[in-house]
Amino acid sequence: MALLGRMTRRQQAIMAASVISNGMMFATLSSVSVALPEIQREFDVSRSAINWVIAGALLPLASLVLVGGRLGDLFGRRRMFLISVTGFGLASALCGLAPGETLLVAGRVGQGLMIAIGAPLALANVTEAFEEEEKGWAIGVLSAGITLATLSAPLGMALVVQLASWRWLFLPIAPVCALLVLLTWRYMSETRVPQGKSLDLRGLVLLAAGLTMLAVGSEQAGYWGFDWRTFTLVSAGVATLVAFGLAERRAKAPLLRVELLRKRGVTGSVVCLAAMQWAAIGFSVYLMLYAQQVLELEPLAAGLLLLASGLGPPLFSSLAGWLTDRGMAAWLVVGGLAVAALALIFTASGVQRYQDVLLIPLFFVFGTAAAFVYTPSSASTMIAAPEAEEGVVAGLTMQARQIGSVVGITATSAVLVAVEWRMRDALLLGPDAYFSAEQRHALDGLLSDSETGNRLLNSLPPGQRPNVVEAAKEAYVTGLETALLVNAGLLALVAMLGFVLLRPVWRRIEPPALEDLELPLRLRVSELRPPRYRPASQPPSW
């Protein structure tokens, strides 16, 4: 608190701009899921289309998260930070004013792009503004601000959606960004552009193209089935990512040092981070739809579920870090993944029984388990990497989480939709019968209470309407249950893989015994301990 009072006006302005910008950016990433039912109802779109409100922001972030800091080095941190904040405000305004789903997704893509550029620069700006002995404190303030924003976002956004409109989640961001631009322009100085650095454009294009094809192919698998279109897109995405890896090995300034993945500790941590994020994004997004469309909870009540899942990381990350420093990284990661898998299994059981009260503790348990995966995995990656590569590896862990989010939300959607449609067809039409694409869109609208869904419902005889709605709910619940169990199986497999890959890291960071430390004078520790009492006439023998 004393340091807060000693900050100069310039430091206060830079800290405020960094905390507010990063807080807004990260809060809008996935907490918008609480508004998805309202957006689906207003735009009368399918569940596939509404998924891209989340995936549209995650995809450019996963592709460009390693580029933001380098762009600041090449073109100036102040300039790129101004561009990111301005662009984020404009993209948010587009989201809030969007007349349809296409422009809303376009605005979300713009938000993800600006987050990828601005998030790394906020940290760099804060560390540049403070003296060496104050940098740790400044980074702590920045982290606390981001944590507070992401923790309060679900409830705040749910309250806005319930009392006003989902559009007000985005519209106030534009004037706030305008204020941040003024603060940055007035108080932040430009950095010099270092010489000899370049941007790996070929790697950037290959990574973005590969992730896009993989995400679209995975998401559409639920609608197309596993036919030639799905196979072509997914195969092309995988091949492009392989080409990205090969290109990075020859690049002068690679986005990703591929050779780092040869280290078992790095590979194990990256896989565990991606898998945990895969399960977490599907857990939060599709259970929000379940809470509001099946259980018919108000947005504020659904926001409480997201709040419960977000309490774990701020409460237990410090404990996880303390235990990691004492050689328990492998056990924490494996245990966290196992507990998260069990939470998904129990959640699937509760979902099938429509037990909404059970969801709150399960959300909390899942979020707590995630805290015991994220912190030790990130620390294990840094421990396993050479000291000269720590900055690159830190970016790799962040990118692994974003890639896990993108692939996770699309793959979970594919499983859910495929099972939901098959179940719905069987319940309403019987075996070996299928609805048309137009009829499926109308049935999707039954749960979201959209215009198309209501039109379909009104066309049915009054006696059949409750049965059709119940069939739609049962089909969605079955699809969600299957998706949760599939993700639980994924976490269990990765937990076993992580135990094998992370055990060398666990052994490495086990602290040595004090007696075995090698001292400069080659003396044993026991020889350095003076007796409890020594007469004054006897000088120390050592």
mmCIF file with all atom_site columns, C-alpha atoms in Angstrom, residues 239-308:
data_model
loop_
_atom_site.group_PDB
_atom_site.id
_atom_site.type_symbol
_atom_site.label_atom_id
_atom_site.label_alt_id
_atom_site.label_comp_id
_atom_site.label_asym_id
_atom_site.label_entity_id
_atom_site.label_seq_id
_atom_site.pdbx_PDB_ins_code
_atom_site.Cartn_x
_atom_site.Cartn_y
_atom_site.Cartn_z
_atom_site.occupancy
_atom_site.B_iso_or_equiv
_atom_site.pdbx_formal_charge
_atom_site.auth_seq_id
_atom_site.auth_comp_id
_atom_site.auth_asym_id
_atom_site.auth_atom_id
_atom_site.pdbx_PDB_model_num
ATOM 1  C CA . ALA A 1 239 ? -0.921  -31.446 -42.339 1.00 0.00 ? 239 ALA A CA 1
ATOM 2  C CA . THR A 1 240 ? -0.627  -27.657 -42.193 1.00 0.00 ? 240 THR A CA 1
ATOM 3  C CA . LEU A 1 241 ? 0.365   -27.774 -38.521 1.00 0.00 ? 241 LEU A CA 1
ATOM 4  C CA . VAL A 1 242 ? 3.006   -30.396 -39.338 1.00 0.00 ? 242 VAL A CA 1
ATOM 5  C CA . ALA A 1 243 ? 4.280   -28.087 -42.079 1.00 0.00 ? 243 ALA A CA 1
ATOM 6  C CA . PHE A 1 244 ? 4.363   -25.292 -39.494 1.00 0.00 ? 244 PHE A CA 1
ATOM 7  C CA . GLY A 1 245 ? 6.560   -27.421 -37.235 1.00 0.00 ? 245 GLY A CA 1
ATOM 8  C CA . LEU A 1 246 ? 8.948   -28.224 -40.081 1.00 0.00 ? 246 LEU A CA 1
ATOM 9  C CA . ALA A 1 247 ? 9.092   -24.582 -41.159 1.00 0.00 ? 247 ALA A CA 1
ATOM 10 C CA . GLU A 1 248 ? 9.862   -23.429 -37.615 1.00 0.00 ? 248 GLU A CA 1
ATOM 11 C CA . ARG A 1 249 ? 12.932  -25.655 -37.489 1.00 0.00 ? 249 ARG A CA 1
ATOM 12 C CA . ARG A 1 250 ? 14.443  -23.683 -40.394 1.00 0.00 ? 250 ARG A CA 1
ATOM 13 C CA . ALA A 1 251 ? 13.170  -20.198 -39.522 1.00 0.00 ? 251 ALA A CA 1
ATOM 14 C CA . LYS A 1 252 ? 15.673  -17.537 -38.422 1.00 0.00 ? 252 LYS A CA 1
ATOM 15 C CA . ALA A 1 253 ? 13.294  -16.059 -35.847 1.00 0.00 ? 253 ALA A CA 1
ATOM 16 C CA . PRO A 1 254 ? 10.756  -18.861 -35.212 1.00 0.00 ? 254 PRO A CA 1
ATOM 17 C CA . LEU A 1 255 ? 7.494   -18.325 -33.406 1.00 0.00 ? 255 LEU A CA 1
ATOM 18 C CA . LEU A 1 256 ? 8.029   -21.674 -31.696 1.00 0.00 ? 256 LEU A CA 1
ATOM 19 C CA . ARG A 1 257 ? 11.281  -23.441 -30.865 1.00 0.00 ? 257 ARG A CA 1
ATOM 20 C CA . VAL A 1 258 ? 10.186  -26.939 -31.888 1.00 0.00 ? 258 VAL A CA 1
ATOM 21 C CA . GLU A 1 259 ? 13.277  -28.577 -30.400 1.00 0.00 ? 259 GLU A CA 1
ATOM 22 C CA . LEU A 1 260 ? 12.044  -27.606 -26.929 1.00 0.00 ? 260 LEU A CA 1
ATOM 23 C CA . LEU A 1 261 ? 9.261   -30.175 -27.303 1.00 0.00 ? 261 LEU A CA 1
ATOM 24 C CA . ARG A 1 262 ? 11.890  -32.912 -27.282 1.00 0.00 ? 262 ARG A CA 1
ATOM 25 C CA . LYS A 1 263 ? 12.236  -32.354 -23.544 1.00 0.00 ? 263 LYS A CA 1
ATOM 26 C CA . ARG A 1 264 ? 9.834   -34.644 -21.728 1.00 0.00 ? 264 ARG A CA 1
ATOM 27 C CA . GLY A 1 265 ? 9.018   -32.104 -19.047 1.00 0.00 ? 265 GLY A CA 1
ATOM 28 C CA . VAL A 1 266 ? 8.081   -29.432 -21.582 1.00 0.00 ? 266 VAL A CA 1
ATOM 29 C CA . THR A 1 267 ? 6.004   -31.824 -23.694 1.00 0.00 ? 267 THR A CA 1
ATOM 30 C CA . GLY A 1 268 ? 4.199   -33.255 -20.669 1.00 0.00 ? 268 GLY A CA 1
ATOM 31 C CA . SER A 1 269 ? 3.348   -29.842 -19.259 1.00 0.00 ? 269 SER A CA 1
ATOM 32 C CA . VAL A 1 270 ? 2.134   -28.496 -22.599 1.00 0.00 ? 270 VAL A CA 1
ATOM 33 C CA . VAL A 1 271 ? -0.107  -31.521 -23.183 1.00 0.00 ? 271 VAL A CA 1
ATOM 34 C CA . CYS A 1 272 ? -1.564  -31.295 -19.655 1.00 0.00 ? 272 CYS A CA 1
ATOM 35 C CA . LEU A 1 273 ? -2.257  -27.568 -20.008 1.00 0.00 ? 273 LEU A CA 1
ATOM 36 C CA . ALA A 1 274 ? -3.957  -28.007 -23.385 1.00 0.00 ? 274 ALA A CA 1
ATOM 37 C CA . ALA A 1 275 ? -6.093  -30.924 -22.159 1.00 0.00 ? 275 ALA A CA 1
ATOM 38 C CA . MET A 1 276 ? -7.201  -29.079 -19.017 1.00 0.00 ? 276 MET A CA 1
ATOM 39 C CA . GLN A 1 277 ? -8.170  -26.023 -21.037 1.00 0.00 ? 277 GLN A CA 1
ATOM 40 C CA . TRP A 1 278 ? -9.955  -28.258 -23.574 1.00 0.00 ? 278 TRP A CA 1
ATOM 41 C CA . ALA A 1 279 ? -12.173 -29.666 -20.838 1.00 0.00 ? 279 ALA A CA 1
ATOM 42 C CA . ALA A 1 280 ? -12.618 -26.331 -19.034 1.00 0.00 ? 280 ALA A CA 1
ATOM 43 C CA . ILE A 1 281 ? -13.955 -24.383 -22.017 1.00 0.00 ? 281 ILE A CA 1
ATOM 44 C CA . GLY A 1 282 ? -16.468 -27.081 -22.926 1.00 0.00 ? 282 GLY A CA 1
ATOM 45 C CA . PHE A 1 283 ? -17.460 -27.426 -19.285 1.00 0.00 ? 283 PHE A CA 1
ATOM 46 C CA . SER A 1 284 ? -18.291 -23.746 -18.884 1.00 0.00 ? 284 SER A CA 1
ATOM 47 C CA . VAL A 1 285 ? -19.871 -22.949 -22.264 1.00 0.00 ? 285 VAL A CA 1
ATOM 48 C CA . TYR A 1 286 ? -22.233 -25.895 -22.686 1.00 0.00 ? 286 TYR A CA 1
ATOM 49 C CA . LEU A 1 287 ? -23.271 -26.051 -19.056 1.00 0.00 ? 287 LEU A CA 1
ATOM 50 C CA . MET A 1 288 ? -24.267 -22.395 -19.349 1.00 0.00 ? 288 MET A CA 1
ATOM 51 C CA . LEU A 1 289 ? -26.598 -23.355 -22.197 1.00 0.00 ? 289 LEU A CA 1
ATOM 52 C CA . TYR A 1 290 ? -27.878 -26.288 -20.130 1.00 0.00 ? 290 TYR A CA 1
ATOM 53 C CA . ALA A 1 291 ? -28.523 -24.117 -17.073 1.00 0.00 ? 291 ALA A CA 1
ATOM 54 C CA . GLN A 1 292 ? -30.531 -21.514 -18.967 1.00 0.00 ? 292 GLN A CA 1
ATOM 55 C CA . GLN A 1 293 ? -32.211 -23.564 -21.701 1.00 0.00 ? 293 GLN A CA 1
ATOM 56 C CA . VAL A 1 294 ? -32.894 -26.875 -19.941 1.00 0.00 ? 294 VAL A CA 1
ATOM 57 C CA . LEU A 1 295 ? -33.091 -25.932 -16.260 1.00 0.00 ? 295 LEU A CA 1
ATOM 58 C CA . GLU A 1 296 ? -34.535 -22.526 -17.256 1.00 0.00 ? 296 GLU A CA 1
ATOM 59 C CA . LEU A 1 297 ? -32.416 -20.612 -14.742 1.00 0.00 ? 297 LEU A CA 1
ATOM 60 C CA . GLU A 1 298 ? -32.123 -16.845 -14.935 1.00 0.00 ? 298 GLU A CA 1
ATOM 61 C CA . PRO A 1 299 ? -28.794 -15.463 -16.271 1.00 0.00 ? 299 PRO A CA 1
ATOM 62 C CA . LEU A 1 300 ? -27.803 -14.296 -12.781 1.00 0.00 ? 300 LEU A CA 1
ATOM 63 C CA . ALA A 1 301 ? -28.254 -17.785 -11.330 1.00 0.00 ? 301 ALA A CA 1
ATOM 64 C CA . ALA A 1 302 ? -26.254 -19.239 -14.211 1.00 0.00 ? 302 ALA A CA 1
ATOM 65 C CA . GLY A 1 303 ? -23.544 -16.653 -13.557 1.00 0.00 ? 303 GLY A CA 1
ATOM 66 C CA . LEU A 1 304 ? -23.189 -18.020 -10.017 1.00 0.00 ? 304 LEU A CA 1
ATOM 67 C CA . LEU A 1 305 ? -22.076 -21.323 -11.537 1.00 0.00 ? 305 LEU A CA 1
ATOM 68 C CA . LEU A 1 306 ? -19.307 -19.614 -13.491 1.00 0.00 ? 306 LEU A CA 1
ATOM 69 C CA . LEU A 1 307 ? -18.323 -17.722 -10.352 1.00 0.00 ? 307 LEU A CA 1
ATOM 70 C CA . ALA A 1 308 ? -18.018 -21.012 -8.454  1.00 0.00 ? 308 ALA A CA 1
#
